[in-house]
Amino acid sequence: MLVTLWKSLYSKGLARAALAIGIIFSIPAVHAGRACGEWKPSANDVRNALALGQKVREALDASGAQVAIIARAGQDLTQYKLKYSHAAFVVRSRASVPGKTWLNVHLLNQCGTANSNLFHEGLGNFFLDDMFRYEALVVIPPPALQAALLAQLSDASGAGAMPAMRFFEPHYNMLAYMYGTKYQNSNQWVLETLAAAMAGPSVQGRAQAQAWLKTAGFAPITLQISTLTRLGGRVTRANIAFDDHPNERRFASKIDTITVDALVNFLQHREPASERLEIKL
């Protein structure tokens, strides 16, 4: 299948673009909280993913940034008045590997399970998903915060032990409670790593990051999710749980979780010099 896909891309003049944005031609069974399925990308899906990835790469190159936050519209969240579903860090690669000028660093859920892991991938992979819209958000922090984030995301030892691993929890919950450490969702790992970069050495773990976020004025977005919907999700989806939410909020159908909107709003409030770019096909 991959050979056929590559020949198809080559015949359409897309092979060079694939190399330019560092795409990896494999579709791992990992997602950012999306329902699992046997989704296979069509030629049009791949074309759109490459085209959007190329646009994002060009914007990042032009910015002069070393690290940024990137988000995609991978799910239809319009009922919650949200646009972007999944955030990641994107880091300019220091390795002289052809085509891999930028790398995504993000948390993804293992399909069909309540587990997750951290992944380093080429930029093209970020959009090679069952996208709701081919739109991307790029937020470029000011230089001082970029430097602090690079320190969190760099593996100085060469053993895969980047400092941001301290904020990783493998027990995944798509609707993880903002101020709980039992579970974690994709956007929560980005937020807690961002908090560590902002706060400095005083934040060494998840509980400390969350305590700092609370005092710094972070406001999670509250989703109104009915009891029936919660029960259905908990029974049918391994990657959804509600037992980490306070009873008084949960029984009132108020689910306080971490979304891309809340994360970006907080960053722009704390660091008004951050540059926001919205990119679409």
PDB file of C-alpha atoms in Angstrom:
ATOM      1  CA  MET A   1       0.000   0.000   0.000  1.00  0.00           C
ATOM      2  CA  LEU A   2       2.788   2.457   0.924  1.00  0.00           C
ATOM      3  CA  VAL A   3       4.647   1.778  -2.336  1.00  0.00           C
ATOM      4  CA  THR A   4       1.462   2.409  -4.313  1.00  0.00           C
ATOM      5  CA  LEU A   5       0.826   5.590  -2.333  1.00  0.00           C
ATOM      6  CA  TRP A   6       4.358   6.843  -2.977  1.00  0.00           C
ATOM      7  CA  LYS A   7       4.068   6.152  -6.744  1.00  0.00           C
ATOM      8  CA  SER A   8       0.775   8.018  -6.791  1.00  0.00           C
ATOM      9  CA  LEU A   9       2.337  10.980  -5.001  1.00  0.00           C
ATOM     10  CA  TYR A  10       5.330  10.979  -7.316  1.00  0.00           C
ATOM     11  CA  SER A  11       3.154  10.946 -10.398  1.00  0.00           C
ATOM     12  CA  LYS A  12       1.284  13.969  -9.043  1.00  0.00           C
ATOM     13  CA  GLY A  13       4.477  15.897  -8.335  1.00  0.00           C
ATOM     14  CA  LEU A  14       4.132  15.624  -4.534  1.00  0.00           C
ATOM     15  CA  ALA A  15       7.140  13.497  -3.630  1.00  0.00           C
ATOM     16  CA  ARG A  16       9.389  16.541  -3.327  1.00  0.00           C
ATOM     17  CA  ALA A  17       6.847  18.295  -1.106  1.00  0.00           C
ATOM     18  CA  ALA A  18       6.686  15.209   1.105  1.00  0.00           C
ATOM     19  CA  LEU A  19      10.429  15.369   1.687  1.00  0.00           C
ATOM     20  CA  ALA A  20      10.334  19.114   2.248  1.00  0.00           C
ATOM     21  CA  ILE A  21       8.035  18.846   5.253  1.00  0.00           C
ATOM     22  CA  GLY A  22       9.516  15.660   6.655  1.00  0.00           C
ATOM     23  CA  ILE A  23       6.484  13.415   6.308  1.00  0.00           C
ATOM     24  CA  ILE A  24       6.824   9.798   7.430  1.00  0.00           C
ATOM     25  CA  PHE A  25       4.757   7.367   5.374  1.00  0.00           C
ATOM     26  CA  SER A  26       3.222   5.296   8.098  1.00  0.00           C
ATOM     27  CA  ILE A  27      -0.146   5.647   9.756  1.00  0.00           C
ATOM     28  CA  PRO A  28       0.333   4.573  13.378  1.00  0.00           C
ATOM     29  CA  ALA A  29      -2.725   3.602  15.391  1.00  0.00           C
ATOM     30  CA  VAL A  30      -2.451   6.699  17.520  1.00  0.00           C
ATOM     31  CA  HIS A  31      -4.824   9.621  17.638  1.00  0.00           C
ATOM     32  CA  ALA A  32      -5.519  12.729  19.669  1.00  0.00           C
ATOM     33  CA  GLY A  33      -8.685  11.592  21.381  1.00  0.00           C
ATOM     34  CA  ARG A  34     -10.554  10.678  18.209  1.00  0.00           C
ATOM     35  CA  ALA A  35     -12.734   7.594  17.968  1.00  0.00           C
ATOM     36  CA  CYS A  36     -10.774   4.645  16.598  1.00  0.00           C
ATOM     37  CA  GLY A  37     -11.547   3.259  13.211  1.00  0.00           C
ATOM     38  CA  GLU A  38     -10.020   1.809  10.093  1.00  0.00           C
ATOM     39  CA  TRP A  39      -9.557   5.220   8.472  1.00  0.00           C
ATOM     40  CA  LYS A  40      -7.257   5.110   5.467  1.00  0.00           C
ATOM     41  CA  PRO A  41      -6.128   8.303   3.754  1.00  0.00           C
ATOM     42  CA  SER A  42      -7.243   8.856   0.193  1.00  0.00           C
ATOM     43  CA  ALA A  43      -4.977  10.463  -2.387  1.00  0.00           C
ATOM     44  CA  ASN A  44      -6.872  13.706  -1.758  1.00  0.00           C
ATOM     45  CA  ASP A  45      -6.304  13.432   2.008  1.00  0.00           C
ATOM     46  CA  VAL A  46      -2.569  13.032   1.466  1.00  0.00           C
ATOM     47  CA  ARG A  47      -2.488  15.879  -1.038  1.00  0.00           C
ATOM     48  CA  ASN A  48      -4.261  18.223   1.380  1.00  0.00           C
ATOM     49  CA  ALA A  49      -2.087  17.162   4.316  1.00  0.00           C
ATOM     50  CA  LEU A  50       1.078  17.830   2.325  1.00  0.00           C
ATOM     51  CA  ALA A  51      -0.194  21.157   1.038  1.00  0.00           C
ATOM     52  CA  LEU A  52      -1.156  22.402   4.508  1.00  0.00           C
ATOM     53  CA  GLY A  53       2.073  21.082   5.999  1.00  0.00           C
ATOM     54  CA  GLN A  54       4.042  22.941   3.329  1.00  0.00           C
ATOM     55  CA  LYS A  55       2.214  26.193   4.090  1.00  0.00           C
ATOM     56  CA  VAL A  56       2.888  25.794   7.798  1.00  0.00           C
ATOM     57  CA  ARG A  57       6.555  25.013   7.179  1.00  0.00           C
ATOM     58  CA  GLU A  58       6.946  28.134   5.043  1.00  0.00           C
ATOM     59  CA  ALA A  59       5.338  30.271   7.744  1.00  0.00           C
ATOM     60  CA  LEU A  60       7.603  28.779  10.415  1.00  0.00           C
ATOM     61  CA  ASP A  61      10.705  29.276   8.267  1.00  0.00           C
ATOM     62  CA  ALA A  62       9.772  32.903   7.635  1.00  0.00           C
ATOM     63  CA  SER A  63       9.158  33.563  11.340  1.00  0.00           C
ATOM     64  CA  GLY A  64      12.721  32.816  12.395  1.00  0.00           C
ATOM     65  CA  ALA A  65      11.321  30.884  15.380  1.00  0.00           C
ATOM     66  CA  GLN A  66      13.064  27.931  16.991  1.00  0.00           C
ATOM     67  CA  VAL A  67       9.945  26.530  18.672  1.00  0.00           C
ATOM     68  CA  ALA A  68       6.221  27.230  18.382  1.00  0.00           C
ATOM     69  CA  ILE A  69       2.862  25.756  19.312  1.00  0.00           C
ATOM     70  CA  ILE A  70       0.829  24.277  16.487  1.00  0.00           C
ATOM     71  CA  ALA A  71      -2.797  23.088  16.457  1.00  0.00           C
ATOM     72  CA  ARG A  72      -5.071  21.335  13.993  1.00  0.00           C
ATOM     73  CA  ALA A  73      -8.824  21.151  13.409  1.00  0.00           C
ATOM     74  CA  GLY A  74      -9.026  17.375  13.622  1.00  0.00           C
ATOM     75  CA  GLN A  75     -12.524  17.096  15.087  1.00  0.00           C
ATOM     76  CA  ASP A  76     -15.857  18.869  14.710  1.00  0.00           C
ATOM     77  CA  LEU A  77     -16.133  20.825  17.965  1.00  0.00           C
ATOM     78  CA  THR A  78     -18.563  23.466  16.739  1.00  0.00           C
ATOM     79  CA  GLN A  79     -21.211  22.442  19.297  1.00  0.00           C
ATOM     80  CA  TYR A  80     -18.759  23.575  21.982  1.00  0.00           C
ATOM     81  CA  LYS A  81     -17.821  26.737  20.033  1.00  0.00           C
ATOM     82  CA  LEU A  82     -14.264  25.447  19.608  1.00  0.00           C
ATOM     83  CA  LYS A  83     -12.236  25.368  16.398  1.00  0.00           C
ATOM     84  CA  TYR A  84      -8.985  23.480  17.063  1.00  0.00           C
ATOM     85  CA  SER A  85      -8.818  20.077  18.712  1.00  0.00           C
ATOM     86  CA  HIS A  86      -5.175  19.083  19.201  1.00  0.00           C
ATOM     87  CA  ALA A  87      -2.018  21.027  20.068  1.00  0.00           C
ATOM     88  CA  ALA A  88       1.667  20.145  19.836  1.00  0.00           C
ATOM     89  CA  PHE A  89       5.052  21.757  20.013  1.00  0.00           C
ATOM     90  CA  VAL A  90       6.932  22.162  16.760  1.00  0.00           C
ATOM     91  CA  VAL A  91      10.702  22.496  17.052  1.00  0.00           C
ATOM     92  CA  ARG A  92      13.257  23.490  14.439  1.00  0.00           C
ATOM     93  CA  SER A  93      15.454  20.438  13.969  1.00  0.00           C
ATOM     94  CA  ARG A  94      19.159  20.861  14.714  1.00  0.00           C
ATOM     95  CA  ALA A  95      20.040  17.642  12.897  1.00  0.00           C
ATOM     96  CA  SER A  96      21.166  17.894   9.309  1.00  0.00           C
ATOM     97  CA  VAL A  97      18.585  15.411   8.063  1.00  0.00           C
ATOM     98  CA  PRO A  98      17.264  16.264   4.567  1.00  0.00           C
ATOM     99  CA  GLY A  99      13.627  17.286   4.675  1.00  0.00           C
ATOM    100  CA  LYS A 100      13.312  17.275   8.471  1.00  0.00           C
ATOM    101  CA  THR A 101      13.608  20.950   9.232  1.00  0.00           C
ATOM    102  CA  TRP A 102      10.805  20.837  11.820  1.00  0.00           C
ATOM    103  CA  LEU A 103       9.679  18.161  14.268  1.00  0.00           C
ATOM    104  CA  ASN A 104       6.378  17.846  16.110  1.00  0.00           C
ATOM    105  CA  VAL A 105       6.554  16.822  19.759  1.00  0.00           C
ATOM    106  CA  HIS A 106       3.171  15.771  21.094  1.00  0.00           C
ATOM    107  CA  LEU A 107       1.142  13.308  23.135  1.00  0.00           C
ATOM    108  CA  LEU A 108      -1.074  10.832  21.295  1.00  0.00           C
ATOM    109  CA  ASN A 109      -3.578   8.264  22.488  1.00  0.00           C
ATOM    110  CA  GLN A 110      -2.987   4.624  21.529  1.00  0.00           C
ATOM    111  CA  CYS A 111      -6.052   3.736  19.504  1.00  0.00           C
ATOM    112  CA  GLY A 112      -8.661   1.702  21.374  1.00  0.00           C
ATOM    113  CA  THR A 113      -6.908   2.021  24.732  1.00  0.00           C
ATOM    114  CA  ALA A 114      -6.610   4.351  27.708  1.00  0.00           C
ATOM    115  CA  ASN A 115      -2.864   4.727  27.137  1.00  0.00           C
ATOM    116  CA  SER A 116      -0.735   7.352  25.417  1.00  0.00           C
ATOM    117  CA  ASN A 117       2.857   8.176  24.572  1.00  0.00           C
ATOM    118  CA  LEU A 118       4.990  11.087  23.420  1.00  0.00           C
ATOM    119  CA  PHE A 119       5.992  11.215  19.759  1.00  0.00           C
ATOM    120  CA  HIS A 120       8.574  13.081  17.686  1.00  0.00           C
ATOM    121  CA  GLU A 121       7.425  13.227  14.065  1.00  0.00           C
ATOM    122  CA  GLY A 122       7.990  15.082  10.839  1.00  0.00           C
ATOM    123  CA  LEU A 123       5.737  18.085  10.328  1.00  0.00           C
ATOM    124  CA  GLY A 124       3.755  16.411   7.540  1.00  0.00           C
ATOM    125  CA  ASN A 125       2.454  13.695   9.868  1.00  0.00           C
ATOM    126  CA  PHE A 126       0.598  16.266  11.940  1.00  0.00           C
ATOM    127  CA  PHE A 127      -2.031  16.739   9.241  1.00  0.00           C
ATOM    128  CA  LEU A 128      -2.107  13.155   7.948  1.00  0.00           C
ATOM    129  CA  ASP A 129      -5.171  12.382  10.025  1.00  0.00           C
ATOM    130  CA  ASP A 130      -8.917  12.233   9.518  1.00  0.00           C
ATOM    131  CA  MET A 131      -9.147  16.033   9.534  1.00  0.00           C
ATOM    132  CA  PHE A 132     -12.400  17.931  10.018  1.00  0.00           C
ATOM    133  CA  ARG A 133     -10.959  21.021   8.344  1.00  0.00           C
ATOM    134  CA  TYR A 134      -7.578  21.591   6.730  1.00  0.00           C
ATOM    135  CA  GLU A 135      -6.797  24.535   8.958  1.00  0.00           C
ATOM    136  CA  ALA A 136      -3.879  25.086  11.306  1.00  0.00           C
ATOM    137  CA  LEU A 137      -3.027  27.476  14.101  1.00  0.00           C
ATOM    138  CA  VAL A 138       0.571  28.471  14.794  1.00  0.00           C
ATOM    139  CA  VAL A 139       1.462  30.501  17.883  1.00  0.00           C
ATOM    140  CA  ILE A 140       5.027  31.794  18.126  1.00  0.00           C
ATOM    141  CA  PRO A 141       6.095  32.760  21.655  1.00  0.00           C
ATOM    142  CA  PRO A 142       8.591  35.582  22.246  1.00  0.00           C
ATOM    143  CA  PRO A 143      12.306  34.612  22.105  1.00  0.00           C
ATOM    144  CA  ALA A 144      12.844  34.260  25.870  1.00  0.00           C
ATOM    145  CA  LEU A 145       9.971  31.808  26.216  1.00  0.00           C
ATOM    146  CA  GLN A 146      11.125  29.925  23.122  1.00  0.00           C
ATOM    147  CA  ALA A 147      14.510  29.419  24.784  1.00  0.00           C
ATOM    148  CA  ALA A 148      12.854  28.116  27.948  1.00  0.00           C
ATOM    149  CA  LEU A 149      10.685  25.731  25.918  1.00  0.00           C
ATOM    150  CA  LEU A 150      13.695  24.443  23.998  1.00  0.00           C
ATOM    151  CA  ALA A 151      15.350  23.620  27.324  1.00  0.00           C
ATOM    152  CA  GLN A 152      12.258  21.580  28.269  1.00  0.00           C
ATOM    153  CA  LEU A 153      12.076  19.795  24.908  1.00  0.00           C
ATOM    154  CA  SER A 154      15.765  19.114  24.321  1.00  0.00           C
ATOM    155  CA  ASP A 155      17.379  15.786  25.094  1.00  0.00           C
ATOM    156  CA  ALA A 156      20.767  16.951  26.351  1.00  0.00           C
ATOM    157  CA  SER A 157      21.715  13.444  27.497  1.00  0.00           C
ATOM    158  CA  GLY A 158      20.888  11.762  24.184  1.00  0.00           C
ATOM    159  CA  ALA A 159      18.933   9.115  26.090  1.00  0.00           C
ATOM    160  CA  GLY A 160      15.423  10.347  25.268  1.00  0.00           C
ATOM    161  CA  ALA A 161      15.119  11.992  28.673  1.00  0.00           C
ATOM    162  CA  MET A 162      13.946  15.477  27.802  1.00  0.00           C
ATOM    163  CA  PRO A 163      12.894  17.462  30.918  1.00  0.00           C
ATOM    164  CA  ALA A 164       9.300  17.686  29.651  1.00  0.00           C
ATOM    165  CA  MET A 165       8.946  13.939  30.323  1.00  0.00           C
ATOM    166  CA  ARG A 166       8.363  14.944  33.967  1.00  0.00           C
ATOM    167  CA  PHE A 167       4.977  16.280  32.907  1.00  0.00           C
ATOM    168  CA  PHE A 168       3.898  13.186  30.985  1.00  0.00           C
ATOM    169  CA  GLU A 169       1.229  10.810  32.322  1.00  0.00           C
ATOM    170  CA  PRO A 170       0.569   7.697  30.162  1.00  0.00           C
ATOM    171  CA  HIS A 171      -2.997   7.180  31.463  1.00  0.00           C
ATOM    172  CA  TYR A 172      -4.979   9.012  28.805  1.00  0.00           C
ATOM    173  CA  ASN A 173      -8.365  10.657  29.178  1.00  0.00           C
ATOM    174  CA  MET A 174      -9.702  12.823  26.369  1.00  0.00           C
ATOM    175  CA  LEU A 175     -11.639  14.906  28.933  1.00  0.00           C
ATOM    176  CA  ALA A 176      -9.067  14.888  31.732  1.00  0.00           C
ATOM    177  CA  TYR A 177      -9.788  17.222  34.643  1.00  0.00           C
ATOM    178  CA  MET A 178      -7.658  20.347  34.503  1.00  0.00           C
ATOM    179  CA  TYR A 179      -6.458  20.118  38.113  1.00  0.00           C
ATOM    180  CA  GLY A 180      -5.990  16.366  38.405  1.00  0.00           C
ATOM    181  CA  THR A 181      -2.991  14.109  37.865  1.00  0.00           C
ATOM    182  CA  LYS A 182      -4.753  10.734  37.477  1.00  0.00           C
ATOM    183  CA  TYR A 183      -5.080  11.158  33.709  1.00  0.00           C
ATOM    184  CA  GLN A 184      -3.858  13.486  30.988  1.00  0.00           C
ATOM    185  CA  ASN A 185      -4.962  14.565  27.554  1.00  0.00           C
ATOM    186  CA  SER A 186      -2.839  15.806  24.660  1.00  0.00           C
ATOM    187  CA  ASN A 187      -3.395  19.505  25.254  1.00  0.00           C
ATOM    188  CA  GLN A 188      -2.762  19.124  28.984  1.00  0.00           C
ATOM    189  CA  TRP A 189       0.794  17.889  28.440  1.00  0.00           C
ATOM    190  CA  VAL A 190       1.508  20.887  26.190  1.00  0.00           C
ATOM    191  CA  LEU A 191       0.014  23.270  28.774  1.00  0.00           C
ATOM    192  CA  GLU A 192       1.907  21.816  31.739  1.00  0.00           C
ATOM    193  CA  THR A 193       5.185  21.869  29.804  1.00  0.00           C
ATOM    194  CA  LEU A 194       4.447  25.471  28.844  1.00  0.00           C
ATOM    195  CA  ALA A 195       3.801  26.284  32.520  1.00  0.00           C
ATOM    196  CA  ALA A 196       7.186  24.855  33.479  1.00  0.00           C
ATOM    197  CA  ALA A 197       8.909  26.988  30.847  1.00  0.00           C
ATOM    198  CA  MET A 198       7.105  30.099  32.085  1.00  0.00           C
ATOM    199  CA  ALA A 199       7.518  29.451  35.819  1.00  0.00           C
ATOM    200  CA  GLY A 200      11.121  28.300  35.854  1.00  0.00           C
ATOM    201  CA  PRO A 201      12.894  25.829  38.199  1.00  0.00           C
ATOM    202  CA  SER A 202      10.190  25.993  40.876  1.00  0.00           C
ATOM    203  CA  VAL A 203       7.965  23.723  38.745  1.00  0.00           C
ATOM    204  CA  GLN A 204       9.314  20.173  38.603  1.00  0.00           C
ATOM    205  CA  GLY A 205       6.184  18.028  38.214  1.00  0.00           C
ATOM    206  CA  ARG A 206       2.530  17.975  37.202  1.00  0.00           C
ATOM    207  CA  ALA A 207       1.053  19.004  40.546  1.00  0.00           C
ATOM    208  CA  GLN A 208       3.402  21.983  40.749  1.00  0.00           C
ATOM    209  CA  ALA A 209       2.623  22.981  37.163  1.00  0.00           C
ATOM    210  CA  GLN A 210      -1.112  22.886  37.877  1.00  0.00           C
ATOM    211  CA  ALA A 211      -0.706  24.869  41.106  1.00  0.00           C
ATOM    212  CA  TRP A 212       1.256  27.512  39.226  1.00  0.00           C
ATOM    213  CA  LEU A 213      -1.363  27.655  36.445  1.00  0.00           C
ATOM    214  CA  LYS A 214      -4.105  28.199  39.017  1.00  0.00           C
ATOM    215  CA  THR A 215      -2.283  31.160  40.594  1.00  0.00           C
ATOM    216  CA  ALA A 216      -1.288  32.504  37.164  1.00  0.00           C
ATOM    217  CA  GLY A 217      -4.926  32.813  36.139  1.00  0.00           C
ATOM    218  CA  PHE A 218      -5.356  29.933  33.716  1.00  0.00           C
ATOM    219  CA  ALA A 219      -9.064  29.372  33.016  1.00  0.00           C
ATOM    220  CA  PRO A 220     -10.094  25.954  31.680  1.00  0.00           C
ATOM    221  CA  ILE A 221     -13.016  25.813  29.300  1.00  0.00           C
ATOM    222  CA  THR A 222     -16.124  24.227  30.785  1.00  0.00           C
ATOM    223  CA  LEU A 223     -17.979  21.815  28.532  1.00  0.00           C
ATOM    224  CA  GLN A 224     -21.655  21.131  29.220  1.00  0.00           C
ATOM    225  CA  ILE A 225     -21.935  17.343  28.921  1.00  0.00           C
ATOM    226  CA  SER A 226     -25.103  15.605  30.060  1.00  0.00           C
ATOM    227  CA  THR A 227     -25.223  12.569  32.334  1.00  0.00           C
ATOM    228  CA  LEU A 228     -26.491  10.371  29.483  1.00  0.00           C
ATOM    229  CA  THR A 229     -23.676  11.460  27.204  1.00  0.00           C
ATOM    230  CA  ARG A 230     -21.112  10.921  29.969  1.00  0.00           C
ATOM    231  CA  LEU A 231     -22.385   7.425  30.687  1.00  0.00           C
ATOM    232  CA  GLY A 232     -22.404   6.513  27.001  1.00  0.00           C
ATOM    233  CA  GLY A 233     -18.873   7.779  26.530  1.00  0.00           C
ATOM    234  CA  ARG A 234     -17.548   6.029  29.618  1.00  0.00           C
ATOM    235  CA  VAL A 235     -19.048   2.691  28.616  1.00  0.00           C
ATOM    236  CA  THR A 236     -18.126   2.718  24.928  1.00  0.00           C
ATOM    237  CA  ARG A 237     -14.787   4.548  24.855  1.00  0.00           C
ATOM    238  CA  ALA A 238     -11.664   3.396  26.684  1.00  0.00           C
ATOM    239  CA  ASN A 239     -10.130   6.854  26.364  1.00  0.00           C
ATOM    240  CA  ILE A 240     -12.912   8.751  28.175  1.00  0.00           C
ATOM    241  CA  ALA A 241     -13.342   8.931  31.954  1.00  0.00           C
ATOM    242  CA  PHE A 242     -15.012  11.335  34.358  1.00  0.00           C
ATOM    243  CA  ASP A 243     -13.990   9.973  37.756  1.00  0.00           C
ATOM    244  CA  ASP A 244     -11.217  12.554  38.120  1.00  0.00           C
ATOM    245  CA  HIS A 245     -13.696  15.467  38.007  1.00  0.00           C
ATOM    246  CA  PRO A 246     -15.091  16.880  41.281  1.00  0.00           C
ATOM    247  CA  ASN A 247     -18.510  15.398  42.025  1.00  0.00           C
ATOM    248  CA  GLU A 248     -20.256  18.741  42.398  1.00  0.00           C
ATOM    249  CA  ARG A 249     -19.096  19.836  38.942  1.00  0.00           C
ATOM    250  CA  ARG A 250     -19.587  16.475  37.262  1.00  0.00           C
ATOM    251  CA  PHE A 251     -23.127  15.992  38.596  1.00  0.00           C
ATOM    252  CA  ALA A 252     -23.994  19.472  37.331  1.00  0.00           C
ATOM    253  CA  SER A 253     -22.826  18.342  33.858  1.00  0.00           C
ATOM    254  CA  LYS A 254     -19.883  20.771  33.983  1.00  0.00           C
ATOM    255  CA  ILE A 255     -16.639  19.256  32.700  1.00  0.00           C
ATOM    256  CA  ASP A 256     -13.562  21.457  33.151  1.00  0.00           C
ATOM    257  CA  THR A 257     -10.900  20.332  30.723  1.00  0.00           C
ATOM    258  CA  ILE A 258      -8.004  21.599  28.646  1.00  0.00           C
ATOM    259  CA  THR A 259      -8.670  22.774  25.123  1.00  0.00           C
ATOM    260  CA  VAL A 260      -6.520  24.434  22.493  1.00  0.00           C
ATOM    261  CA  ASP A 261      -8.524  27.651  22.897  1.00  0.00           C
ATOM    262  CA  ALA A 262      -7.907  27.838  26.640  1.00  0.00           C
ATOM    263  CA  LEU A 263      -4.202  27.078  26.195  1.00  0.00           C
ATOM    264  CA  VAL A 264      -3.678  29.703  23.483  1.00  0.00           C
ATOM    265  CA  ASN A 265      -5.770  32.338  25.294  1.00  0.00           C
ATOM    266  CA  PHE A 266      -3.618  31.871  28.390  1.00  0.00           C
ATOM    267  CA  LEU A 267      -0.366  32.100  26.439  1.00  0.00           C
ATOM    268  CA  GLN A 268      -1.423  35.268  24.629  1.00  0.00           C
ATOM    269  CA  HIS A 269      -2.641  36.840  27.874  1.00  0.00           C
ATOM    270  CA  ARG A 270       0.641  36.101  29.681  1.00  0.00           C
ATOM    271  CA  GLU A 271       2.833  36.831  26.666  1.00  0.00           C
ATOM    272  CA  PRO A 272       1.087  39.480  24.525  1.00  0.00           C
ATOM    273  CA  ALA A 273       4.059  39.551  22.142  1.00  0.00           C
ATOM    274  CA  SER A 274       3.209  36.017  20.975  1.00  0.00           C
ATOM    275  CA  GLU A 275       2.409  35.944  17.261  1.00  0.00           C
ATOM    276  CA  ARG A 276      -0.727  34.091  16.139  1.00  0.00           C
ATOM    277  CA  LEU A 277      -1.027  32.736  12.597  1.00  0.00           C
ATOM    278  CA  GLU A 278      -4.064  30.936  11.171  1.00  0.00           C
ATOM    279  CA  ILE A 279      -3.281  28.950   8.057  1.00  0.00           C
ATOM    280  CA  LYS A 280      -5.690  27.115   5.771  1.00  0.00           C
ATOM    281  CA  LEU A 281      -5.870  25.713   2.278  1.00  0.00           C
TER     282      LEU A 281
END
